[in-house]
């Protein structure tokens, strides 16, 4: 059991390192992976501080960012006055859905540039490619995420996949 716990902890730290190398704040990445890999239903900031050995401020900043991006959620804990957090179900699809706004912004930026660029210029050529790419990604992303959500829902809950009740 301890070996499995250590293996999970190592996997969480490896993912946190990858996320940090991709631009996420290190403490945010560590909090994210702690909540993703925990066997507990929820974790308090004190739990996170103790497990990760990071400051209260680090936990607080990470939680704030992860709440705003939709990766985690605050959950009620009857009888407890402490905040409790858990990794949000559907977070991965939600993250990809948030990218739709980025796609819209990039498409609009290309359109704005195209309106100002001389047709046939090198600038216009690059902006046409940008516009075509982001338009294509916008057209593909929404149905792709929706198909994934439908397939995931059809497979059942995680408890059902584990053979639980």
GROMACS .gro file of N, CA and C in nm:
model
  495
    1UNK      N    1   0.083  -0.119   0.000
    1UNK     CA    2   0.000   0.000   0.000
    1UNK      C    3   0.087   0.125   0.000
    2UNK      N    4   0.193   0.126   0.082
    2UNK     CA    5   0.284   0.242   0.088
    2UNK      C    6   0.356   0.260  -0.046
    3UNK      N    7   0.393   0.151  -0.110
    3UNK     CA    8   0.461   0.160  -0.240
    3UNK      C    9   0.368   0.222  -0.344
    4UNK      N   10   0.240   0.185  -0.341
    4UNK     CA   11   0.143   0.243  -0.434
    4UNK      C   12   0.126   0.392  -0.406
    5UNK      N   13   0.119   0.429  -0.279
    5UNK     CA   14   0.106   0.571  -0.241
    5UNK      C   15   0.228   0.650  -0.290
    6UNK      N   16   0.345   0.593  -0.274
    6UNK     CA   17   0.467   0.660  -0.318
    6UNK      C   18   0.470   0.673  -0.470
    7UNK      N   19   0.426   0.570  -0.541
    7UNK     CA   20   0.420   0.575  -0.686
    7UNK      C   21   0.323   0.683  -0.734
    8UNK      N   22   0.207   0.693  -0.668
    8UNK     CA   23   0.111   0.799  -0.702
    8UNK      C   24   0.170   0.937  -0.674
    9UNK      N   25   0.236   0.951  -0.561
    9UNK     CA   26   0.298   1.080  -0.525
    9UNK      C   27   0.403   1.119  -0.628
   10UNK      N   28   0.484   1.021  -0.672
   10UNK     CA   29   0.585   1.049  -0.775
   10UNK      C   30   0.520   1.088  -0.907
   11UNK      N   31   0.413   1.020  -0.943
   11UNK     CA   32   0.342   1.053  -1.067
   11UNK      C   33   0.285   1.194  -1.060
   12UNK      N   34   0.231   1.231  -0.944
   12UNK     CA   35   0.176   1.366  -0.925
   12UNK      C   36   0.287   1.470  -0.938
   13UNK      N   37   0.401   1.445  -0.876
   13UNK     CA   38   0.512   1.540  -0.884
   13UNK      C   39   0.567   1.550  -1.025
   14UNK      N   40   0.571   1.440  -1.098
   14UNK     CA   41   0.616   1.444  -1.238
   14UNK      C   42   0.521   1.527  -1.324
   15UNK      N   43   0.391   1.509  -1.304
   15UNK     CA   44   0.294   1.589  -1.379
   15UNK      C   45   0.306   1.736  -1.340
   16UNK      N   46   0.323   1.764  -1.212
   16UNK     CA   47   0.339   1.903  -1.167
   16UNK      C   48   0.461   1.966  -1.233
   17UNK      N   49   0.569   1.892  -1.242
   17UNK     CA   50   0.689   1.943  -1.307
   17UNK      C   51   0.663   1.972  -1.455
   18UNK      N   52   0.593   1.883  -1.522
   18UNK     CA   53   0.559   1.904  -1.663
   18UNK      C   54   0.472   2.027  -1.681
   19UNK      N   55   0.372   2.043  -1.593
   19UNK     CA   56   0.286   2.161  -1.600
   19UNK      C   57   0.364   2.289  -1.574
   20UNK      N   58   0.455   2.284  -1.479
   20UNK     CA   59   0.538   2.402  -1.448
   20UNK      C   60   0.628   2.437  -1.566
   21UNK      N   61   0.683   2.335  -1.629
   21UNK     CA   62   0.768   2.358  -1.747
   21UNK      C   63   0.688   2.414  -1.864
   22UNK      N   64   0.556   2.390  -1.862
   22UNK     CA   65   0.467   2.441  -1.967
   22UNK      C   66   0.414   2.580  -1.935
   23UNK      N   67   0.453   2.637  -1.820
   23UNK     CA   68   0.416   2.773  -1.789
   23UNK      C   69   0.328   2.793  -1.667
   24UNK      N   70   0.279   2.687  -1.608
   24UNK     CA   71   0.197   2.702  -1.488
   24UNK      C   72   0.288   2.729  -1.368
   25UNK      N   73   0.243   2.813  -1.276
   25UNK     CA   74   0.319   2.835  -1.154
   25UNK      C   75   0.342   2.700  -1.085
   26UNK      N   76   0.460   2.680  -1.031
   26UNK     CA   77   0.494   2.550  -0.971
   26UNK      C   78   0.400   2.514  -0.856
   27UNK      N   79   0.371   2.608  -0.767
   27UNK     CA   80   0.283   2.575  -0.654
   27UNK      C   81   0.141   2.546  -0.703
   28UNK      N   82   0.097   2.615  -0.807
   28UNK     CA   83  -0.035   2.588  -0.864
   28UNK      C   84  -0.038   2.448  -0.924
   29UNK      N   85   0.066   2.412  -0.995
   29UNK     CA   86   0.075   2.278  -1.054
   29UNK      C   87   0.076   2.170  -0.946
   30UNK      N   88   0.146   2.195  -0.837
   30UNK     CA   89   0.153   2.095  -0.730
   30UNK      C   90   0.019   2.080  -0.660
   31UNK      N   91  -0.052   2.192  -0.636
   31UNK     CA   92  -0.186   2.184  -0.575
   31UNK      C   93  -0.281   2.110  -0.668
   32UNK      N   94  -0.276   2.144  -0.796
   32UNK     CA   95  -0.361   2.077  -0.895
   32UNK      C   96  -0.339   1.926  -0.892
   33UNK      N   97  -0.214   1.884  -0.898
   33UNK     CA   98  -0.187   1.741  -0.903
   33UNK      C   99  -0.216   1.673  -0.770
   34UNK      N  100  -0.200   1.745  -0.659
   34UNK     CA  101  -0.235   1.686  -0.530
   34UNK      C  102  -0.385   1.655  -0.526
   35UNK      N  103  -0.466   1.746  -0.577
   35UNK     CA  104  -0.611   1.724  -0.578
   35UNK      C  105  -0.652   1.621  -0.682
   36UNK      N  106  -0.577   1.611  -0.790
   36UNK     CA  107  -0.605   1.512  -0.893
   36UNK      C  108  -0.572   1.370  -0.845
   37UNK      N  109  -0.461   1.355  -0.774
   37UNK     CA  110  -0.412   1.223  -0.736
   37UNK      C  111  -0.455   1.177  -0.597
   38UNK      N  112  -0.522   1.260  -0.520
   38UNK     CA  113  -0.557   1.221  -0.384
   38UNK      C  114  -0.665   1.113  -0.382
   39UNK      N  115  -0.661   1.030  -0.280
   39UNK     CA  116  -0.767   0.933  -0.257
   39UNK      C  117  -0.874   0.990  -0.165
   40UNK      N  118  -0.848   1.107  -0.107
   40UNK     CA  119  -0.947   1.174  -0.022
   40UNK      C  120  -1.054   1.236  -0.111
   41UNK      N  121  -1.176   1.246  -0.058
   41UNK     CA  122  -1.283   1.311  -0.134
   41UNK      C  123  -1.254   1.458  -0.155
   42UNK      N  124  -1.205   1.524  -0.049
   42UNK     CA  125  -1.172   1.665  -0.055
   42UNK      C  126  -1.044   1.688   0.024
   43UNK      N  127  -0.986   1.805   0.003
   43UNK     CA  128  -0.868   1.845   0.081
   43UNK      C  129  -0.888   1.989   0.126
   44UNK      N  130  -0.840   2.019   0.245
   44UNK     CA  131  -0.842   2.155   0.297
   44UNK      C  132  -0.709   2.222   0.263
   45UNK      N  133  -0.703   2.354   0.273
   45UNK     CA  134  -0.573   2.420   0.254
   45UNK      C  135  -0.467   2.366   0.350
   46UNK      N  136  -0.507   2.334   0.472
   46UNK     CA  137  -0.412   2.276   0.568
   46UNK      C  138  -0.360   2.141   0.518
   47UNK      N  139  -0.449   2.059   0.462
   47UNK     CA  140  -0.406   1.930   0.406
   47UNK      C  141  -0.303   1.952   0.296
   48UNK      N  142  -0.332   2.049   0.210
   48UNK     CA  143  -0.242   2.077   0.097
   48UNK      C  144  -0.107   2.130   0.147
   49UNK      N  145  -0.111   2.221   0.245
   49UNK     CA  146   0.014   2.274   0.301
   49UNK      C  147   0.100   2.162   0.359
   50UNK      N  148   0.035   2.076   0.436
   50UNK     CA  149   0.108   1.967   0.500
   50UNK      C  150   0.165   1.869   0.398
   51UNK      N  151   0.084   1.829   0.302
   51UNK     CA  152   0.130   1.731   0.204
   51UNK      C  153   0.238   1.787   0.113
   52UNK      N  154   0.222   1.911   0.071
   52UNK     CA  155   0.313   1.969  -0.028
   52UNK      C  156   0.428   2.048   0.033
   53UNK      N  157   0.417   2.077   0.164
   53UNK     CA  158   0.520   2.155   0.232
   53UNK      C  159   0.541   2.291   0.162
   54UNK      N  160   0.428   2.360   0.136
   54UNK     CA  161   0.434   2.495   0.080
   54UNK      C  162   0.359   2.590   0.173
   55UNK      N  163   0.382   2.718   0.155
   55UNK     CA  164   0.326   2.819   0.245
   55UNK      C  165   0.176   2.834   0.227
   56UNK      N  166   0.114   2.895   0.327
   56UNK     CA  167  -0.030   2.927   0.320
   56UNK      C  168  -0.058   3.016   0.200
   57UNK      N  169   0.030   3.114   0.179
   57UNK     CA  170   0.013   3.205   0.065
   57UNK      C  171   0.021   3.133  -0.067
   58UNK      N  172   0.112   3.037  -0.077
   58UNK     CA  173   0.125   2.958  -0.199
   58UNK      C  174   0.001   2.876  -0.227
   59UNK      N  175  -0.052   2.814  -0.122
   59UNK     CA  176  -0.175   2.736  -0.136
   59UNK      C  177  -0.290   2.827  -0.175
   60UNK      N  178  -0.301   2.940  -0.107
   60UNK     CA  179  -0.410   3.034  -0.132
   60UNK      C  180  -0.408   3.084  -0.276
   61UNK      N  181  -0.292   3.125  -0.324
   61UNK     CA  182  -0.280   3.174  -0.462
   61UNK      C  183  -0.312   3.064  -0.563
   62UNK      N  184  -0.265   2.943  -0.536
   62UNK     CA  185  -0.290   2.831  -0.626
   62UNK      C  186  -0.439   2.799  -0.631
   63UNK      N  187  -0.502   2.792  -0.515
   63UNK     CA  188  -0.645   2.762  -0.508
   63UNK      C  189  -0.725   2.868  -0.584
   64UNK      N  190  -0.690   2.993  -0.564
   64UNK     CA  191  -0.760   3.101  -0.632
   64UNK      C  192  -0.751   3.085  -0.784
   65UNK      N  193  -0.633   3.056  -0.834
   65UNK     CA  194  -0.615   3.039  -0.978
   65UNK      C  195  -0.689   2.915  -1.029
   66UNK      N  196  -0.681   2.806  -0.956
   66UNK     CA  197  -0.745   2.682  -1.000
   66UNK      C  198  -0.897   2.692  -0.994
   67UNK      N  199  -0.950   2.768  -0.899
   67UNK     CA  200  -1.095   2.793  -0.895
   67UNK      C  201  -1.138   2.873  -1.017
   68UNK      N  202  -1.060   2.976  -1.051
   68UNK     CA  203  -1.098   3.063  -1.163
   68UNK      C  204  -1.089   2.993  -1.297
   69UNK      N  205  -1.000   2.896  -1.310
   69UNK     CA  206  -0.989   2.822  -1.436
   69UNK      C  207  -1.084   2.703  -1.442
   70UNK      N  208  -1.149   2.671  -1.331
   70UNK     CA  209  -1.246   2.563  -1.330
   70UNK      C  210  -1.189   2.425  -1.307
   71UNK      N  211  -1.061   2.417  -1.272
   71UNK     CA  212  -1.003   2.286  -1.244
   71UNK      C  213  -1.053   2.227  -1.113
   72UNK      N  214  -1.072   2.313  -1.014
   72UNK     CA  215  -1.115   2.265  -0.883
   72UNK      C  216  -1.241   2.338  -0.842
   73UNK      N  217  -1.305   2.286  -0.739
   73UNK     CA  218  -1.425   2.350  -0.686
   73UNK      C  219  -1.423   2.343  -0.535
   74UNK      N  220  -1.486   2.445  -0.474
   74UNK     CA  221  -1.505   2.447  -0.329
   74UNK      C  222  -1.630   2.366  -0.301
   75UNK      N  223  -1.624   2.281  -0.202
   75UNK     CA  224  -1.738   2.195  -0.171
   75UNK      C  225  -1.776   2.208  -0.025
   76UNK      N  226  -1.905   2.196   0.004
   76UNK     CA  227  -1.947   2.204   0.144
   76UNK      C  228  -1.898   2.082   0.221
   77UNK      N  229  -1.864   2.106   0.344
   77UNK     CA  230  -1.824   1.998   0.433
   77UNK      C  231  -1.902   2.015   0.562
   78UNK      N  232  -2.016   1.945   0.573
   78UNK     CA  233  -2.100   1.960   0.691
   78UNK      C  234  -2.019   1.940   0.820
   79UNK      N  235  -2.039   2.032   0.912
   79UNK     CA  236  -1.971   2.023   1.040
   79UNK      C  237  -1.831   2.082   1.041
   80UNK      N  238  -1.783   2.128   0.926
   80UNK     CA  239  -1.649   2.185   0.919
   80UNK      C  240  -1.658   2.333   0.883
   81UNK      N  241  -1.577   2.412   0.948
   81UNK     CA  242  -1.574   2.554   0.915
   81UNK      C  243  -1.462   2.585   0.817
   82UNK      N  244  -1.386   2.486   0.778
   82UNK     CA  245  -1.277   2.503   0.683
   82UNK      C  246  -1.328   2.487   0.540
   83UNK      N  247  -1.259   2.554   0.449
   83UNK     CA  248  -1.289   2.533   0.307
   83UNK      C  249  -1.236   2.396   0.266
   84UNK      N  250  -1.314   2.330   0.182
   84UNK     CA  251  -1.273   2.201   0.127
   84UNK      C  252  -1.277   2.212  -0.024
   85UNK      N  253  -1.178   2.150  -0.090
   85UNK     CA  254  -1.167   2.158  -0.235
   85UNK      C  255  -1.151   2.018  -0.292
   86UNK      N  256  -1.193   2.006  -0.417
   86UNK     CA  257  -1.172   1.880  -0.489
   86UNK      C  258  -1.151   1.913  -0.636
   87UNK      N  259  -1.089   1.818  -0.705
   87UNK     CA  260  -1.071   1.831  -0.849
   87UNK      C  261  -1.210   1.819  -0.912
   88UNK      N  262  -1.244   1.911  -0.997
   88UNK     CA  263  -1.378   1.919  -1.053
   88UNK      C  264  -1.399   1.816  -1.164
   89UNK      N  265  -1.508   1.742  -1.155
   89UNK     CA  266  -1.546   1.650  -1.261
   89UNK      C  267  -1.572   1.731  -1.388
   90UNK      N  268  -1.522   1.684  -1.500
   90UNK     CA  269  -1.541   1.756  -1.626
   90UNK      C  270  -1.441   1.868  -1.649
   91UNK      N  271  -1.340   1.876  -1.562
   91UNK     CA  272  -1.245   1.987  -1.571
   91UNK      C  273  -1.168   1.988  -1.704
   92UNK      N  274  -1.132   1.872  -1.752
   92UNK     CA  275  -1.051   1.868  -1.876
   92UNK      C  276  -1.132   1.918  -1.994
   93UNK      N  277  -1.255   1.873  -2.008
   93UNK     CA  278  -1.339   1.921  -2.117
   93UNK      C  279  -1.370   2.069  -2.099
   94UNK      N  280  -1.387   2.110  -1.974
   94UNK     CA  281  -1.412   2.251  -1.946
   94UNK      C  282  -1.295   2.338  -1.988
   95UNK      N  283  -1.175   2.289  -1.964
   95UNK     CA  284  -1.055   2.363  -2.004
   95UNK      C  285  -1.051   2.379  -2.156
   96UNK      N  286  -1.080   2.272  -2.226
   96UNK     CA  287  -1.080   2.280  -2.372
   96UNK      C  288  -1.191   2.373  -2.421
   97UNK      N  289  -1.303   2.371  -2.355
   97UNK     CA  290  -1.413   2.461  -2.392
   97UNK      C  291  -1.372   2.607  -2.372
   98UNK      N  292  -1.294   2.634  -2.267
   98UNK     CA  293  -1.245   2.770  -2.245
   98UNK      C  294  -1.154   2.815  -2.358
   99UNK      N  295  -1.089   2.719  -2.420
   99UNK     CA  296  -1.001   2.753  -2.532
   99UNK      C  297  -1.081   2.809  -2.650
  100UNK      N  298  -1.211   2.780  -2.653
  100UNK     CA  299  -1.294   2.835  -2.761
  100UNK      C  300  -1.288   2.987  -2.762
  101UNK      N  301  -1.283   3.048  -2.645
  101UNK     CA  302  -1.273   3.194  -2.638
  101UNK      C  303  -1.140   3.241  -2.695
  102UNK      N  304  -1.034   3.168  -2.666
  102UNK     CA  305  -0.903   3.202  -2.723
  102UNK      C  306  -0.909   3.192  -2.875
  103UNK      N  307  -0.974   3.088  -2.924
  103UNK     CA  308  -0.987   3.071  -3.069
  103UNK      C  309  -1.063   3.188  -3.130
  104UNK      N  310  -1.171   3.231  -3.064
  104UNK     CA  311  -1.248   3.345  -3.115
  104UNK      C  312  -1.165   3.473  -3.116
  105UNK      N  313  -1.090   3.496  -3.010
  105UNK     CA  314  -1.005   3.615  -3.001
  105UNK      C  315  -0.900   3.614  -3.111
  106UNK      N  316  -0.838   3.500  -3.133
  106UNK     CA  317  -0.734   3.491  -3.236
  106UNK      C  318  -0.794   3.508  -3.376
  107UNK      N  319  -0.912   3.454  -3.400
  107UNK     CA  320  -0.979   3.473  -3.529
  107UNK      C  321  -1.011   3.620  -3.551
  108UNK      N  322  -1.062   3.685  -3.449
  108UNK     CA  323  -1.094   3.828  -3.458
  108UNK      C  324  -0.968   3.911  -3.481
  109UNK      N  325  -0.858   3.874  -3.416
  109UNK     CA  326  -0.732   3.947  -3.436
  109UNK      C  327  -0.684   3.933  -3.580
  110UNK      N  328  -0.697   3.814  -3.636
  110UNK     CA  329  -0.659   3.793  -3.776
  110UNK      C  330  -0.748   3.876  -3.868
  111UNK      N  331  -0.877   3.879  -3.840
  111UNK     CA  332  -0.969   3.958  -3.922
  111UNK      C  333  -0.935   4.107  -3.915
  112UNK      N  334  -0.903   4.154  -3.796
  112UNK     CA  335  -0.865   4.295  -3.780
  112UNK      C  336  -0.739   4.326  -3.860
  113UNK      N  337  -0.642   4.238  -3.852
  113UNK     CA  338  -0.518   4.257  -3.929
  113UNK      C  339  -0.543   4.251  -4.078
  114UNK      N  340  -0.628   4.158  -4.121
  114UNK     CA  341  -0.658   4.147  -4.265
  114UNK      C  342  -0.727   4.272  -4.318
  115UNK      N  343  -0.810   4.333  -4.235
  115UNK     CA  344  -0.879   4.455  -4.277
  115UNK      C  345  -0.778   4.568  -4.300
  116UNK      N  346  -0.666   4.565  -4.230
  116UNK     CA  347  -0.566   4.671  -4.241
  116UNK      C  348  -0.455   4.638  -4.340
  117UNK      N  349  -0.434   4.509  -4.367
  117UNK     CA  350  -0.322   4.467  -4.452
  117UNK      C  351  -0.358   4.480  -4.600
  118UNK      N  352  -0.255   4.504  -4.678
  118UNK     CA  353  -0.274   4.510  -4.824
  118UNK      C  354  -0.288   4.368  -4.877
  119UNK      N  355  -0.397   4.343  -4.950
  119UNK     CA  356  -0.422   4.210  -5.005
  119UNK      C  357  -0.305   4.168  -5.094
  120UNK      N  358  -0.263   4.045  -5.081
  120UNK     CA  359  -0.152   3.993  -5.159
  120UNK      C  360  -0.016   4.017  -5.096
  121UNK      N  361  -0.012   4.093  -4.987
  121UNK     CA  362   0.115   4.119  -4.919
  121UNK      C  363   0.155   3.999  -4.835
  122UNK      N  364   0.282   3.996  -4.794
  122UNK     CA  365   0.329   3.889  -4.706
  122UNK      C  366   0.252   3.890  -4.575
  123UNK      N  367   0.221   4.010  -4.526
  123UNK     CA  368   0.144   4.023  -4.402
  123UNK      C  369   0.007   3.959  -4.420
  124UNK      N  370  -0.060   3.992  -4.528
  124UNK     CA  371  -0.193   3.937  -4.554
  124UNK      C  372  -0.186   3.784  -4.567
  125UNK      N  373  -0.083   3.734  -4.633
  125UNK     CA  374  -0.069   3.588  -4.648
  125UNK      C  375  -0.059   3.520  -4.511
  126UNK      N  376   0.024   3.578  -4.422
  126UNK     CA  377   0.039   3.519  -4.288
  126UNK      C  378  -0.092   3.528  -4.209
  127UNK      N  379  -0.159   3.642  -4.223
  127UNK     CA  380  -0.285   3.661  -4.150
  127UNK      C  381  -0.396   3.571  -4.204
  128UNK      N  382  -0.397   3.546  -4.336
  128UNK     CA  383  -0.494   3.452  -4.392
  128UNK      C  384  -0.472   3.312  -4.335
  129UNK      N  385  -0.345   3.272  -4.326
  129UNK     CA  386  -0.315   3.140  -4.267
  129UNK      C  387  -0.362   3.135  -4.122
  130UNK      N  388  -0.334   3.241  -4.047
  130UNK     CA  389  -0.377   3.248  -3.907
  130UNK      C  390  -0.529   3.239  -3.898
  131UNK      N  391  -0.597   3.317  -3.980
  131UNK     CA  392  -0.744   3.318  -3.979
  131UNK      C  393  -0.798   3.179  -4.015
  132UNK      N  394  -0.744   3.119  -4.119
  132UNK     CA  395  -0.792   2.987  -4.162
  132UNK      C  396  -0.769   2.882  -4.053
  133UNK      N  397  -0.651   2.888  -3.989
  133UNK     CA  398  -0.621   2.792  -3.884
  133UNK      C  399  -0.719   2.804  -3.767
  134UNK      N  400  -0.737   2.926  -3.716
  134UNK     CA  401  -0.824   2.944  -3.600
  134UNK      C  402  -0.971   2.922  -3.633
  135UNK      N  403  -1.010   2.952  -3.755
  135UNK     CA  404  -1.147   2.922  -3.796
  135UNK      C  405  -1.168   2.770  -3.798
  136UNK      N  406  -1.073   2.699  -3.854
  136UNK     CA  407  -1.080   2.553  -3.859
  136UNK      C  408  -1.084   2.494  -3.718
  137UNK      N  409  -0.996   2.541  -3.631
  137UNK     CA  410  -0.992   2.489  -3.494
  137UNK      C  411  -1.124   2.517  -3.423
  138UNK      N  412  -1.182   2.634  -3.444
  138UNK     CA  413  -1.311   2.667  -3.382
  138UNK      C  414  -1.420   2.573  -3.430
  139UNK      N  415  -1.420   2.545  -3.559
  139UNK     CA  416  -1.521   2.456  -3.616
  139UNK      C  417  -1.507   2.313  -3.563
  140UNK      N  418  -1.386   2.270  -3.534
  140UNK     CA  419  -1.360   2.133  -3.491
  140UNK      C  420  -1.370   2.113  -3.341
  141UNK      N  421  -1.331   2.214  -3.263
  141UNK     CA  422  -1.318   2.197  -3.118
  141UNK      C  423  -1.453   2.173  -3.050
  142UNK      N  424  -1.553   2.252  -3.081
  142UNK     CA  425  -1.682   2.239  -3.012
  142UNK      C  426  -1.742   2.099  -3.032
  143UNK      N  427  -1.756   2.052  -3.155
  143UNK     CA  428  -1.812   1.916  -3.170
  143UNK      C  429  -1.722   1.807  -3.111
  144UNK      N  430  -1.593   1.827  -3.115
  144UNK     CA  431  -1.500   1.728  -3.060
  144UNK      C  432  -1.521   1.714  -2.909
  145UNK      N  433  -1.527   1.825  -2.838
  145UNK     CA  434  -1.548   1.821  -2.693
  145UNK      C  435  -1.685   1.763  -2.661
  146UNK      N  436  -1.786   1.801  -2.736
  146UNK     CA  437  -1.921   1.747  -2.713
  146UNK      C  438  -1.927   1.597  -2.736
  147UNK      N  439  -1.861   1.547  -2.841
  147UNK     CA  440  -1.857   1.402  -2.864
  147UNK      C  441  -1.787   1.331  -2.749
  148UNK      N  442  -1.677   1.389  -2.700
  148UNK     CA  443  -1.608   1.328  -2.588
  148UNK      C  444  -1.699   1.323  -2.466
  149UNK      N  445  -1.768   1.433  -2.436
  149UNK     CA  446  -1.858   1.436  -2.320
  149UNK      C  447  -1.966   1.329  -2.333
  150UNK      N  448  -2.023   1.314  -2.450
  150UNK     CA  449  -2.126   1.211  -2.471
  150UNK      C  450  -2.070   1.071  -2.450
  151UNK      N  451  -1.952   1.044  -2.503
  151UNK     CA  452  -1.890   0.912  -2.486
  151UNK      C  453  -1.856   0.886  -2.340
  152UNK      N  454  -1.804   0.987  -2.274
  152UNK     CA  455  -1.767   0.971  -2.133
  152UNK      C  456  -1.890   0.944  -2.049
  153UNK      N  457  -1.996   1.019  -2.072
  153UNK     CA  458  -2.121   1.000  -1.999
  153UNK      C  459  -2.178   0.860  -2.025
  154UNK      N  460  -2.169   0.814  -2.148
  154UNK     CA  461  -2.221   0.682  -2.184
  154UNK      C  462  -2.144   0.569  -2.113
  155UNK      N  463  -2.017   0.594  -2.082
  155UNK     CA  464  -1.936   0.491  -2.012
  155UNK      C  465  -1.973   0.480  -1.866
  156UNK      N  466  -2.039   0.580  -1.811
  156UNK     CA  467  -2.080   0.576  -1.670
  156UNK      C  468  -1.986   0.653  -1.582
  157UNK      N  469  -2.021   0.660  -1.454
  157UNK     CA  470  -1.942   0.735  -1.357
  157UNK      C  471  -1.815   0.659  -1.323
  158UNK      N  472  -1.722   0.728  -1.260
  158UNK     CA  473  -1.597   0.663  -1.221
  158UNK      C  474  -1.621   0.553  -1.120
  159UNK      N  475  -1.721   0.571  -1.033
  159UNK     CA  476  -1.754   0.468  -0.933
  159UNK      C  477  -1.802   0.341  -1.004
  160UNK      N  478  -1.883   0.359  -1.110
  160UNK     CA  479  -1.930   0.243  -1.184
  160UNK      C  480  -1.815   0.173  -1.254
  161UNK      N  481  -1.717   0.250  -1.308
  161UNK     CA  482  -1.603   0.190  -1.377
  161UNK      C  483  -1.514   0.112  -1.280
  162UNK      N  484  -1.510   0.155  -1.153
  162UNK     CA  485  -1.427   0.084  -1.054
  162UNK      C  486  -1.501  -0.039  -1.001
  163UNK      N  487  -1.627  -0.052  -1.036
  163UNK     CA  488  -1.702  -0.167  -0.988
  163UNK      C  489  -1.772  -0.142  -0.856
  164UNK      N  490  -1.779  -0.015  -0.816
  164UNK     CA  491  -1.846   0.020  -0.689
  164UNK      C  492  -1.994   0.039  -0.711
  165UNK      N  493  -2.061   0.095  -0.609
  165UNK     CA  494  -2.204   0.113  -0.619
  165UNK      C  495  -2.242   0.243  -0.683
   0.00000   0.00000   0.00000
